[in-house]
């Protein structure tokens, strides 16, 4: 790995007088460092950078292998979109709910390597591993630009900043910590792509903050934001805030709003051209559906028009039995579990419904979840407490002024946007990490306390983050050594042994979107008793159970799968899928 040094770096010049930088005024030294900009080099030195890259690779590889069979309902939808695209059905990438960039990357990998079905989940995690390394590279760009921007501000009125080497160590550790607790590699979803693009977009804002708003830079910002939108629809409204911040930063630096208009318009054009993938006036239905669900009270699955005020369904899943409730969805959506392959189809006609009471409840829940972000392992409490105590003793805070606040406007807007609907750690991880690093770079200390920071505060922060990562690392080592069987794969193999062949249509009781076995077995669930209604089936009398199972058969299900140890007591005819908690019921003659 070659580190490119800037021409103003005294350590790279022959016969350089190293004492010079110590004797000249600090302000002059800061300005000279700001002009000496390496292209992609971490100013911490090659050894430190290699150390953290090796650590990131080791921790990431361990997590990928330990969690290689773990997926979530969103994962299956993205994987099946990718499979359809890899087989030539590129139209499968145009989906009003799921964004296309992530399944596009997966489909390219599938076309190149053709992973067997047994290794498919592992292959997808390996793609995530490469994206995770890309995030680390993008984070380095962000942190380098942040430190460069803080250097250009000059002045020591509020004290000395935290030494840059310490900031780099803290930054690396925070990113690795967040990859263990907030945005892990086990999560097969596009948030890992969005994180890297967010780091780069913010780094570009920091460059514009420094007065380097070239045409190329603005076009790069439009390109990055367009890719971010193709990765996740939530980036569409946020992209306009990034572009507005870029315009205001450039204009305030140059003293004229006219100068920033052409560049901002060009960046907007690049963004719109890249992100135009819908055939109607929408930037994706995910936000609208999620607001109706998490704020308006609509059910996560099988919306039938409730509660009042949420609209009228155009083509919902079909309720074919009332007790226990059975919903059928064989046509027209593909996928192993159609209700989650394209939720926007089944929720066509839904209308977000505003309620002050529910909105305030959601905001309260979001505030609680933001607090929980910091309570994961308690490490961040130690980090912030150690910093605040030392700053309070002899120092202050330098947040960078009004222009710097424009850089953080999109980040704060993103945290607010998610708070209005749904906060999940993977959604807000990159924004939270960047804000924490900004806090670290904003601390200022008197000259007498600078040594205390180096000797006491910095080691406390490093130790807290390192110890916090020890638990997930130990967990991944334990799970790797245990090598537990993959239950969904066992179910898929068991179904094939029962002569339930790929392409068969089946029913499900209580499994819902987590029926990963259906994808692995290459069967399609066409009707179900949802997880919420599974108990109503188990406690029903024999006659109702027979009626329900007969209804599955009439709908064309070749078998009914249920995960429950109570299945054998439910009614005769259930067969255990060897060594698992799943049971299969088959109609007579099948």
Coordinates of C-alpha atoms in Angstrom, one line a residue:
X1 CA 0.0 0.0 0.0
X2 CA 1.6 3.3 -1.1
X3 CA 1.0 6.4 0.8
X4 CA 1.0 9.6 -1.3
X5 CA 2.6 12.5 0.6
X6 CA 1.8 16.2 -0.1
X7 CA 4.6 18.4 -1.2
X8 CA 4.4 20.5 1.9
X9 CA 5.1 17.6 4.3
X10 CA 8.5 18.4 5.9
X11 CA 9.1 14.7 6.7
X12 CA 9.4 13.8 3.0
X13 CA 11.9 16.6 2.1
X14 CA 15.6 16.0 2.2
X15 CA 17.6 17.9 4.8
X16 CA 14.4 19.5 6.2
X17 CA 14.8 21.4 9.4
X18 CA 12.3 19.6 11.7
X19 CA 12.7 22.3 14.3
X20 CA 11.1 24.9 12.0
X21 CA 7.5 23.8 12.5
X22 CA 7.9 24.0 16.2
X23 CA 9.3 27.5 16.2
X24 CA 7.0 29.2 13.7
X25 CA 3.6 30.5 14.9
X26 CA 1.0 27.8 15.1
X27 CA -1.4 29.7 12.9
X28 CA 1.1 29.8 10.1
X29 CA 1.9 26.1 10.6
X30 CA -1.8 25.3 10.4
X31 CA -2.2 27.2 7.1
X32 CA 0.8 25.5 5.7
X33 CA -0.5 22.0 6.6
X34 CA -3.9 22.9 5.1
X35 CA -2.2 23.5 1.7
X36 CA -0.2 20.3 1.9
X37 CA -3.0 17.9 1.1
X38 CA -2.3 14.3 0.4
X39 CA -4.6 12.6 -2.0
X40 CA -5.7 9.6 -0.1
X41 CA -3.2 9.3 2.7
X42 CA -4.1 9.0 6.3
X43 CA -2.0 11.6 8.2
X44 CA -1.5 9.2 11.1
X45 CA 1.2 7.4 9.3
X46 CA 1.5 4.1 7.4
X47 CA 1.9 1.8 10.4
X48 CA -1.2 3.1 12.3
X49 CA -3.3 2.9 9.1
X50 CA -2.2 -0.6 8.4
X51 CA -2.9 -1.6 11.9
X52 CA -6.5 -0.5 11.8
X53 CA -7.0 -1.9 8.3
X54 CA -5.8 -5.3 9.5
X55 CA -8.0 -5.1 12.6
X56 CA -11.0 -4.1 10.5
X57 CA -10.4 -7.0 8.0
X58 CA -9.9 -9.5 10.9
X59 CA -13.1 -8.4 12.8
X60 CA -15.1 -8.1 9.6
X61 CA -14.1 -11.5 8.4
X62 CA -14.9 -13.1 11.7
X63 CA -18.3 -11.5 11.9
X64 CA -19.1 -12.5 8.3
X65 CA -18.2 -16.1 8.9
X66 CA -20.0 -16.3 12.2
X67 CA -23.2 -14.8 10.8
X68 CA -22.9 -16.2 7.2
X69 CA -26.3 -17.8 7.4
X70 CA -28.2 -14.9 9.0
X71 CA -30.6 -12.9 6.9
X72 CA -33.7 -10.9 7.5
X73 CA -37.0 -10.5 5.6
X74 CA -35.6 -7.5 3.7
X75 CA -32.6 -9.6 2.7
X76 CA -34.7 -12.2 0.9
X77 CA -36.5 -9.5 -1.2
X78 CA -33.2 -8.0 -2.3
X79 CA -31.7 -11.5 -3.0
X80 CA -34.7 -12.5 -5.1
X81 CA -34.6 -9.3 -7.0
X82 CA -30.9 -9.9 -7.7
X83 CA -31.6 -13.4 -8.8
X84 CA -34.3 -12.3 -11.2
X85 CA -32.0 -9.6 -12.6
X86 CA -29.1 -12.1 -12.9
X87 CA -31.3 -14.3 -15.1
X88 CA -32.0 -11.4 -17.5
X89 CA -35.1 -9.9 -15.8
X90 CA -33.6 -6.5 -15.3
X91 CA -37.1 -5.0 -14.8
X92 CA -37.2 -6.7 -11.4
X93 CA -34.9 -4.0 -10.2
X94 CA -37.6 -1.4 -10.6
X95 CA -39.6 -1.7 -7.4
X96 CA -41.6 1.1 -5.7
X97 CA -40.5 -0.2 -2.3
X98 CA -37.0 -1.6 -2.6
X99 CA -34.3 0.5 -4.2
X100 CA -32.3 -1.0 -7.1
X101 CA -28.6 -0.4 -6.4
X102 CA -28.0 -3.1 -3.8
X103 CA -29.8 -5.9 -5.7
X104 CA -28.0 -4.7 -8.9
X105 CA -24.6 -5.2 -7.2
X106 CA -25.7 -8.6 -5.9
X107 CA -26.9 -9.6 -9.4
X108 CA -23.6 -8.7 -10.9
X109 CA -21.8 -10.9 -8.4
X110 CA -24.2 -13.7 -9.0
X111 CA -23.6 -13.5 -12.8
X112 CA -19.9 -13.6 -12.2
X113 CA -19.6 -16.4 -9.6
X114 CA -22.9 -18.4 -9.8
X115 CA -23.0 -19.4 -6.1
X116 CA -24.8 -22.6 -5.3
X117 CA -28.0 -22.2 -3.3
X118 CA -26.3 -23.6 -0.2
X119 CA -23.6 -20.9 -0.4
X120 CA -25.9 -18.1 -1.5
X121 CA -26.3 -16.4 1.9
X122 CA -22.6 -16.7 2.5
X123 CA -21.9 -15.1 -0.9
X124 CA -24.1 -12.2 -0.1
X125 CA -22.3 -11.7 3.2
X126 CA -19.0 -11.7 1.3
X127 CA -20.4 -8.9 -0.9
X128 CA -21.2 -7.0 2.3
X129 CA -17.7 -7.5 3.6
X130 CA -16.3 -5.7 0.5
X131 CA -18.8 -2.9 1.0
X132 CA -17.8 -2.7 4.6
X133 CA -14.1 -2.2 3.6
X134 CA -15.4 0.5 1.1
X135 CA -17.1 2.2 4.1
X136 CA -13.8 2.3 5.9
X137 CA -12.1 3.9 2.9
X138 CA -14.9 6.5 2.6
X139 CA -14.7 7.2 6.4
X140 CA -11.0 8.0 6.0
X141 CA -11.9 10.5 3.3
X142 CA -14.5 12.1 5.6
X143 CA -12.2 12.3 8.6
X144 CA -9.3 13.7 6.6
X145 CA -11.5 16.5 5.2
X146 CA -13.0 17.2 8.6
X147 CA -9.5 17.7 10.2
X148 CA -8.4 19.8 7.2
X149 CA -11.5 22.0 7.6
X150 CA -10.8 22.5 11.3
X151 CA -7.2 23.4 10.6
X152 CA -8.2 26.2 8.2
X153 CA -10.3 27.9 10.9
X154 CA -7.0 28.9 12.7
X155 CA -6.8 30.7 16.0
X156 CA -6.2 29.4 19.5
X157 CA -8.6 31.7 21.4
X158 CA -10.5 28.7 22.8
X159 CA -7.5 26.5 23.3
X160 CA -5.6 23.7 21.6
X161 CA -7.5 20.9 19.7
X162 CA -7.2 17.2 20.4
X163 CA -4.0 16.0 18.6
X164 CA -4.9 14.7 15.2
X165 CA -3.2 11.3 15.8
X166 CA -5.6 10.8 18.7
X167 CA -8.6 11.9 16.7
X168 CA -7.6 9.3 14.0
X169 CA -7.4 6.6 16.6
X170 CA -10.7 7.5 18.1
X171 CA -12.3 7.8 14.7
X172 CA -11.1 4.3 13.6
X173 CA -12.3 2.8 16.9
X174 CA -15.7 4.5 16.7
X175 CA -16.2 3.1 13.2
X176 CA -15.2 -0.4 14.2
X177 CA -17.4 -0.1 17.3
X178 CA -20.4 1.0 15.2
X179 CA -19.9 -1.9 12.8
X180 CA -20.3 -4.3 15.8
X181 CA -23.2 -2.6 17.5
X182 CA -25.1 -0.4 15.0
X183 CA -24.5 -1.4 11.4
X184 CA -23.1 -4.9 11.4
X185 CA -22.1 -7.0 8.4
X186 CA -24.7 -9.6 9.2
X187 CA -27.4 -7.1 8.1
X188 CA -28.0 -7.9 4.4
X189 CA -29.4 -4.6 3.3
X190 CA -28.4 -1.4 1.4
X191 CA -27.6 0.7 4.6
X192 CA -24.0 -0.4 4.3
X193 CA -23.8 1.2 0.9
X194 CA -25.6 4.4 2.1
X195 CA -23.1 4.8 5.0
X196 CA -20.1 5.0 2.7
X197 CA -21.9 7.4 0.3
X198 CA -22.9 9.6 3.3
X199 CA -19.3 9.8 4.4
X200 CA -18.2 10.9 0.9
X201 CA -21.0 13.4 0.5
X202 CA -20.2 15.1 3.8
X203 CA -16.5 15.1 2.9
X204 CA -17.4 17.0 -0.3
X205 CA -19.4 19.5 1.7
X206 CA -16.3 20.0 3.9
X207 CA -14.2 20.6 0.8
X208 CA -16.7 23.3 -0.4
X209 CA -16.5 24.7 3.2
X210 CA -12.8 25.2 2.6
X211 CA -13.5 27.2 -0.6
X212 CA -12.7 24.4 -3.1
X213 CA -16.1 24.2 -4.8
X214 CA -15.0 23.4 -8.4
X215 CA -17.3 22.2 -11.1
X216 CA -15.9 18.7 -10.8
X217 CA -16.5 18.6 -7.1
X218 CA -20.2 19.7 -7.5
X219 CA -20.7 17.1 -10.2
X220 CA -19.2 14.5 -7.9
X221 CA -21.6 15.5 -5.2
X222 CA -24.5 15.1 -7.5
X223 CA -23.2 11.7 -8.6
X224 CA -22.8 10.5 -5.0
X225 CA -26.2 11.7 -4.0
X226 CA -27.8 10.0 -7.0
X227 CA -26.1 6.7 -6.1
X228 CA -27.3 7.2 -2.5
X229 CA -30.9 7.6 -3.7
X230 CA -30.6 4.5 -5.9
X231 CA -29.4 2.7 -2.7
X232 CA -32.2 4.0 -0.5
X233 CA -35.3 6.1 -1.2
X234 CA -34.9 8.1 2.0
X235 CA -31.9 9.8 0.5
X236 CA -34.1 11.6 -2.0
X237 CA -35.3 14.4 0.3
X238 CA -32.0 14.5 2.1
X239 CA -30.1 15.0 -1.2
X240 CA -31.8 18.4 -1.7
X241 CA -30.5 19.4 1.7
X242 CA -27.0 18.4 0.8
X243 CA -27.3 20.4 -2.4
X244 CA -28.7 23.4 -0.6
X245 CA -25.9 23.3 1.9
X246 CA -23.3 23.1 -0.9
X247 CA -24.8 26.1 -2.6
X248 CA -24.9 28.2 0.6
X249 CA -21.4 27.2 1.6
X250 CA -20.0 28.1 -1.8
X251 CA -21.9 31.3 -2.0
X252 CA -21.0 32.5 1.6
X253 CA -17.3 31.7 0.9
X254 CA -17.3 33.6 -2.4
X255 CA -19.6 36.4 -1.2
X256 CA -22.0 36.0 -4.1
X257 CA -25.0 33.7 -4.5
X258 CA -24.8 34.0 -8.3
X259 CA -21.5 32.1 -8.4
X260 CA -22.9 29.1 -6.7
X261 CA -26.1 28.8 -8.8
X262 CA -24.6 27.2 -12.0
X263 CA -22.6 24.7 -10.0
X264 CA -25.5 23.7 -7.7
X265 CA -27.8 23.5 -10.7
X266 CA -25.3 21.2 -12.5
X267 CA -25.0 19.0 -9.3
X268 CA -28.8 18.8 -9.2
X269 CA -29.0 17.8 -12.8
X270 CA -26.5 15.0 -12.3
X271 CA -28.5 13.8 -9.3
X272 CA -31.8 13.9 -11.1
X273 CA -30.5 12.2 -14.2
X274 CA -28.9 9.4 -12.2
X275 CA -31.9 8.9 -9.8
X276 CA -34.7 8.9 -12.4
X277 CA -35.9 5.3 -12.3
X278 CA -39.6 5.6 -11.6
X279 CA -42.4 5.9 -14.2
X280 CA -44.6 8.0 -12.0
X281 CA -44.4 11.0 -9.7
X282 CA -42.8 9.4 -6.7
X283 CA -39.4 8.9 -5.0
X284 CA -40.4 5.6 -3.6
X285 CA -43.3 4.3 -1.5
X286 CA -41.2 3.1 1.5
X287 CA -41.5 6.4 3.4
X288 CA -45.3 6.7 2.8
X289 CA -46.0 3.1 3.7
X290 CA -43.8 3.3 6.8
X291 CA -45.5 6.5 8.0
X292 CA -48.9 4.9 7.6
X293 CA -47.7 1.8 9.5
X294 CA -45.6 3.2 12.3
X295 CA -47.5 6.5 12.8
X296 CA -50.9 5.9 11.3
X297 CA -51.4 2.5 12.9
X298 CA -51.8 0.4 9.7
X299 CA -50.7 -3.2 10.1
X300 CA -47.3 -4.3 8.9
X301 CA -48.8 -7.1 6.8
X302 CA -52.2 -7.8 5.3
X303 CA -53.7 -4.3 5.3
X304 CA -57.4 -4.5 4.6
X305 CA -58.2 -0.8 5.1
X306 CA -57.8 -0.5 8.8
X307 CA -57.7 1.7 10.8
X308 CA -60.3 4.2 9.5
X309 CA -58.7 7.1 7.7
X310 CA -55.7 5.2 6.2
X311 CA -57.4 4.9 2.7
X312 CA -59.0 2.1 0.7
X313 CA -56.9 -0.9 -0.6
X314 CA -56.8 -1.3 -4.3
X315 CA -55.7 -4.9 -4.3
X316 CA -54.9 -6.2 -0.8
X317 CA -54.0 -9.8 0.1
X318 CA -57.3 -11.7 0.1
X319 CA -58.8 -12.8 3.4
X320 CA -60.3 -16.2 2.6
X321 CA -61.2 -17.4 6.1
X322 CA -62.1 -15.4 9.2
X323 CA -61.3 -17.8 12.1
X324 CA -58.5 -18.5 12.1
X325 CA -57.7 -15.7 9.6
X326 CA -56.1 -17.0 6.4
X327 CA -54.8 -14.6 3.8
X328 CA -54.1 -15.7 0.2
X329 CA -51.7 -13.9 -2.2
X330 CA -50.7 -16.3 -5.0
X331 CA -51.1 -13.7 -7.7
X332 CA -49.7 -11.6 -9.3
X333 CA -46.5 -10.9 -7.3
X334 CA -43.5 -13.2 -7.5
X335 CA -41.1 -14.2 -4.8
X336 CA -41.0 -16.9 -2.1
X337 CA -43.1 -14.7 0.1
X338 CA -45.1 -12.2 -2.2
X339 CA -46.4 -9.9 0.5
X340 CA -42.8 -8.8 1.3
X341 CA -41.4 -9.0 -2.3
X342 CA -43.3 -5.8 -3.2
X343 CA -45.3 -4.3 -0.3
X344 CA -46.2 -1.3 -2.4
X345 CA -48.5 -3.4 -4.6
X346 CA -50.5 -4.8 -1.7
X347 CA -50.7 -1.4 0.0
X348 CA -51.8 0.5 -3.1
X349 CA -54.3 3.1 -2.0
X350 CA -53.0 3.6 1.5
X351 CA -53.0 7.2 2.7
X352 CA -50.7 8.5 5.5
X353 CA -53.0 9.6 8.3
X354 CA -51.7 12.3 10.7
X355 CA -52.5 12.1 14.4
X356 CA -51.0 14.4 17.1
X357 CA -51.2 11.7 19.7
X358 CA -49.6 9.0 17.6
X359 CA -46.9 11.4 16.3
X360 CA -46.0 12.5 19.8
X361 CA -45.8 8.8 20.9
X362 CA -43.5 8.1 17.9
X363 CA -41.3 11.0 18.8
X364 CA -41.1 9.8 22.4
X365 CA -40.2 6.3 21.2
X366 CA -37.6 7.7 18.8
X367 CA -36.0 9.7 21.7
X368 CA -35.8 6.5 23.7
X369 CA -34.2 4.7 20.8
X370 CA -31.6 7.5 20.3
X371 CA -30.7 7.1 24.0
X372 CA -30.3 3.4 23.5
X373 CA -27.8 4.0 20.8
X374 CA -25.4 5.3 23.4
X375 CA -26.3 2.6 26.0
X376 CA -25.0 -0.2 23.7
X377 CA -22.1 -1.5 25.9
X378 CA -21.8 1.8 27.7
X379 CA -18.7 2.8 25.8
X380 CA -20.0 6.0 24.4
X381 CA -21.0 7.2 27.9
X382 CA -17.3 6.8 28.9
X383 CA -16.1 8.5 25.8
X384 CA -18.3 11.6 26.2
X385 CA -18.0 11.7 30.0
X386 CA -14.2 11.6 29.8
X387 CA -14.1 14.4 27.2
X388 CA -16.7 16.6 28.9
X389 CA -14.9 16.4 32.2
X390 CA -11.6 17.4 30.8
X391 CA -13.0 20.2 28.7
X392 CA -14.9 21.5 31.7
X393 CA -11.8 21.6 33.8
X394 CA -9.7 23.7 31.5
X395 CA -10.9 24.2 27.9
X396 CA -13.9 25.0 25.8
X397 CA -15.8 24.0 22.6
X398 CA -15.3 25.4 19.2
X399 CA -18.1 24.2 16.9
X400 CA -16.8 26.1 13.8
X401 CA -19.4 28.9 13.5
X402 CA -22.4 29.3 11.2
X403 CA -20.7 28.1 8.0
X404 CA -19.7 24.8 9.7
X405 CA -23.3 24.3 10.8
X406 CA -24.3 24.2 7.1
X407 CA -22.1 21.1 6.7
X408 CA -24.1 19.3 9.5
X409 CA -27.5 20.5 8.4
X410 CA -28.2 17.3 6.3
X411 CA -27.0 15.1 9.1
X412 CA -29.2 16.7 11.7
X413 CA -32.1 16.7 9.2
X414 CA -31.7 12.9 8.7
X415 CA -31.8 12.2 12.4
X416 CA -35.0 14.3 12.7
X417 CA -36.6 12.7 9.6
X418 CA -36.1 9.2 11.0
X419 CA -37.3 10.3 14.5
X420 CA -40.7 11.3 12.9
X421 CA -41.3 7.8 11.6
X422 CA -38.9 5.0 12.7
X423 CA -35.5 5.0 14.2
X424 CA -33.3 1.9 13.6
X425 CA -29.6 1.8 14.5
X426 CA -28.6 0.8 10.9
X427 CA -30.5 3.8 9.5
X428 CA -28.8 6.4 11.6
X429 CA -25.4 4.8 12.1
X430 CA -23.3 6.9 9.7
X431 CA -24.9 10.2 10.8
X432 CA -24.3 9.4 14.5
X433 CA -20.7 8.4 13.9
X434 CA -19.9 11.6 12.1
X435 CA -21.5 13.8 14.8
X436 CA -19.5 12.0 17.5
X437 CA -16.3 12.6 15.5
X438 CA -17.2 16.3 15.1
X439 CA -17.7 16.5 18.9
X440 CA -14.2 15.1 19.4
X441 CA -12.7 17.6 17.0
X442 CA -14.5 20.5 18.6
X443 CA -13.0 20.0 22.0
X444 CA -10.3 22.6 23.0
X445 CA -7.8 22.5 25.8
X446 CA -5.5 25.0 27.4
X447 CA -1.8 24.4 26.8
X448 CA -1.4 23.1 30.4
X449 CA -4.1 20.4 29.9
X450 CA -2.9 19.2 26.5
X451 CA -0.6 16.6 28.1
X452 CA -3.4 15.4 30.4
X453 CA -5.5 14.7 27.4
X454 CA -2.7 12.7 25.9
X455 CA -2.0 10.7 29.0
X456 CA -5.4 10.2 30.6
X457 CA -8.4 11.1 28.5
X458 CA -7.2 9.5 25.3
X459 CA -6.3 6.1 26.8
X460 CA -9.6 6.1 28.7
X461 CA -11.5 6.5 25.4
X462 CA -9.4 4.0 23.6
X463 CA -9.8 1.4 26.4
X464 CA -13.5 1.9 26.7
X465 CA -14.1 1.3 23.0
X466 CA -11.7 -1.6 22.8
X467 CA -13.2 -3.4 25.8
X468 CA -16.7 -2.8 24.4
X469 CA -15.8 -4.6 21.2
X470 CA -14.4 -7.6 23.1
X471 CA -17.9 -9.0 23.8
X472 CA -19.2 -9.2 20.2
X473 CA -15.8 -10.6 19.1
X474 CA -16.0 -13.3 21.8
X475 CA -19.6 -14.0 20.7
X476 CA -18.6 -14.4 17.1
X477 CA -15.7 -16.7 18.1
X478 CA -18.0 -18.8 20.2
X479 CA -20.6 -19.1 17.4
X480 CA -17.8 -19.9 14.8
X481 CA -16.5 -22.7 17.0
X482 CA -20.0 -24.0 17.8
X483 CA -20.9 -24.3 14.1
X484 CA -24.6 -24.6 14.8
X485 CA -26.7 -26.1 12.0
X486 CA -28.5 -23.8 9.7
X487 CA -32.2 -24.5 10.5
X488 CA -33.8 -22.9 7.4
X489 CA -31.5 -25.0 5.2
X490 CA -32.4 -28.1 7.2
X491 CA -36.1 -27.3 6.6
X492 CA -35.5 -26.8 2.8
X493 CA -33.6 -30.2 2.6
X494 CA -36.4 -31.8 4.6
X495 CA -39.1 -30.5 2.3
X496 CA -37.3 -31.9 -0.7
X497 CA -37.0 -35.3 1.0
X498 CA -40.8 -35.2 1.5
X499 CA -41.1 -34.8 -2.3
X500 CA -42.0 -31.1 -2.1
X501 CA -40.1 -30.1 -5.2
X502 CA -38.9 -26.6 -6.2
X503 CA -41.6 -24.5 -7.7
X504 CA -44.3 -26.0 -5.4
X505 CA -46.9 -23.9 -3.7
X506 CA -47.2 -24.2 0.0
X507 CA -49.1 -22.7 2.9
X508 CA -47.6 -21.4 6.2
X509 CA -48.8 -20.9 9.7
X510 CA -46.9 -18.4 11.9
X511 CA -43.8 -18.0 9.9
X512 CA -44.5 -14.9 7.8
X513 CA -41.6 -12.9 6.3
X514 CA -39.0 -14.9 8.3
X515 CA -39.8 -18.1 6.3
X516 CA -36.3 -18.2 4.8
X517 CA -36.7 -21.9 4.2
X518 CA -39.1 -21.1 1.4
X519 CA -36.4 -19.2 -0.6
X520 CA -33.9 -22.0 0.0
X521 CA -36.3 -24.7 -1.0
X522 CA -37.4 -22.7 -4.0
X523 CA -41.0 -22.9 -3.1
X524 CA -43.6 -20.2 -2.9
X525 CA -45.9 -19.4 0.0
X526 CA -49.3 -18.6 -1.4
X527 CA -51.4 -18.3 1.8
X528 CA -50.8 -18.1 5.5
X529 CA -52.1 -17.8 9.0
X530 CA -49.9 -14.9 10.2
X531 CA -47.7 -15.1 13.3
X532 CA -50.1 -12.9 15.2
X533 CA -52.9 -15.3 14.5
X534 CA -51.0 -18.6 15.0
X535 CA -52.4 -18.9 18.5
X536 CA -55.9 -18.7 17.2
X537 CA -55.2 -21.7 15.0
X538 CA -53.6 -23.7 17.8
X539 CA -56.4 -23.1 20.3
X540 CA -59.2 -23.7 17.7
X541 CA -61.2 -26.9 17.9
X542 CA -60.6 -29.9 15.6
X543 CA -63.3 -28.9 13.2
X544 CA -62.0 -25.4 12.7
X545 CA -58.4 -26.7 12.2
X546 CA -59.6 -29.2 9.6
X547 CA -61.5 -26.4 7.9
X548 CA -58.4 -24.2 7.8
X549 CA -56.2 -26.9 6.5
X550 CA -58.8 -27.8 3.9
X551 CA -58.9 -24.2 2.8
X552 CA -55.1 -24.3 2.2
X553 CA -55.6 -27.4 0.0
X554 CA -58.4 -25.7 -2.0
X555 CA -56.1 -22.8 -2.6
X556 CA -53.5 -25.1 -4.2
X557 CA -51.0 -25.6 -1.4
X558 CA -49.2 -28.9 -1.7
X559 CA -48.2 -28.7 2.0
X560 CA -48.6 -26.5 5.1
X561 CA -45.5 -25.6 7.2
X562 CA -45.7 -24.5 10.8
X563 CA -43.0 -23.8 13.3
X564 CA -44.4 -24.9 16.7
X565 CA -43.8 -27.8 19.0
X566 CA -47.6 -27.8 19.5
X567 CA -48.2 -28.9 15.9
X568 CA -48.5 -32.6 16.6
X569 CA -51.2 -31.9 19.2
X570 CA -53.1 -29.6 16.8
X571 CA -54.4 -32.4 14.5
X572 CA -53.3 -35.7 13.1
X573 CA -51.0 -35.8 10.0
X574 CA -48.2 -33.4 11.0
X575 CA -44.7 -34.6 10.2
X576 CA -41.6 -33.2 11.9
X577 CA -38.9 -31.9 9.6
X578 CA -36.0 -33.9 11.0
X579 CA -34.2 -32.3 13.9
X580 CA -36.0 -28.9 13.6
X581 CA -39.0 -27.2 15.3
X582 CA -40.9 -27.2 12.0
X583 CA -43.7 -29.5 11.0
X584 CA -45.4 -30.2 7.7
X585 CA -49.0 -31.2 7.0
X586 CA -49.9 -32.6 3.6
X587 CA -53.4 -33.1 2.1
X588 CA -54.4 -36.6 1.3
X589 CA -53.0 -37.8 -2.0
X590 CA -49.9 -35.5 -1.9

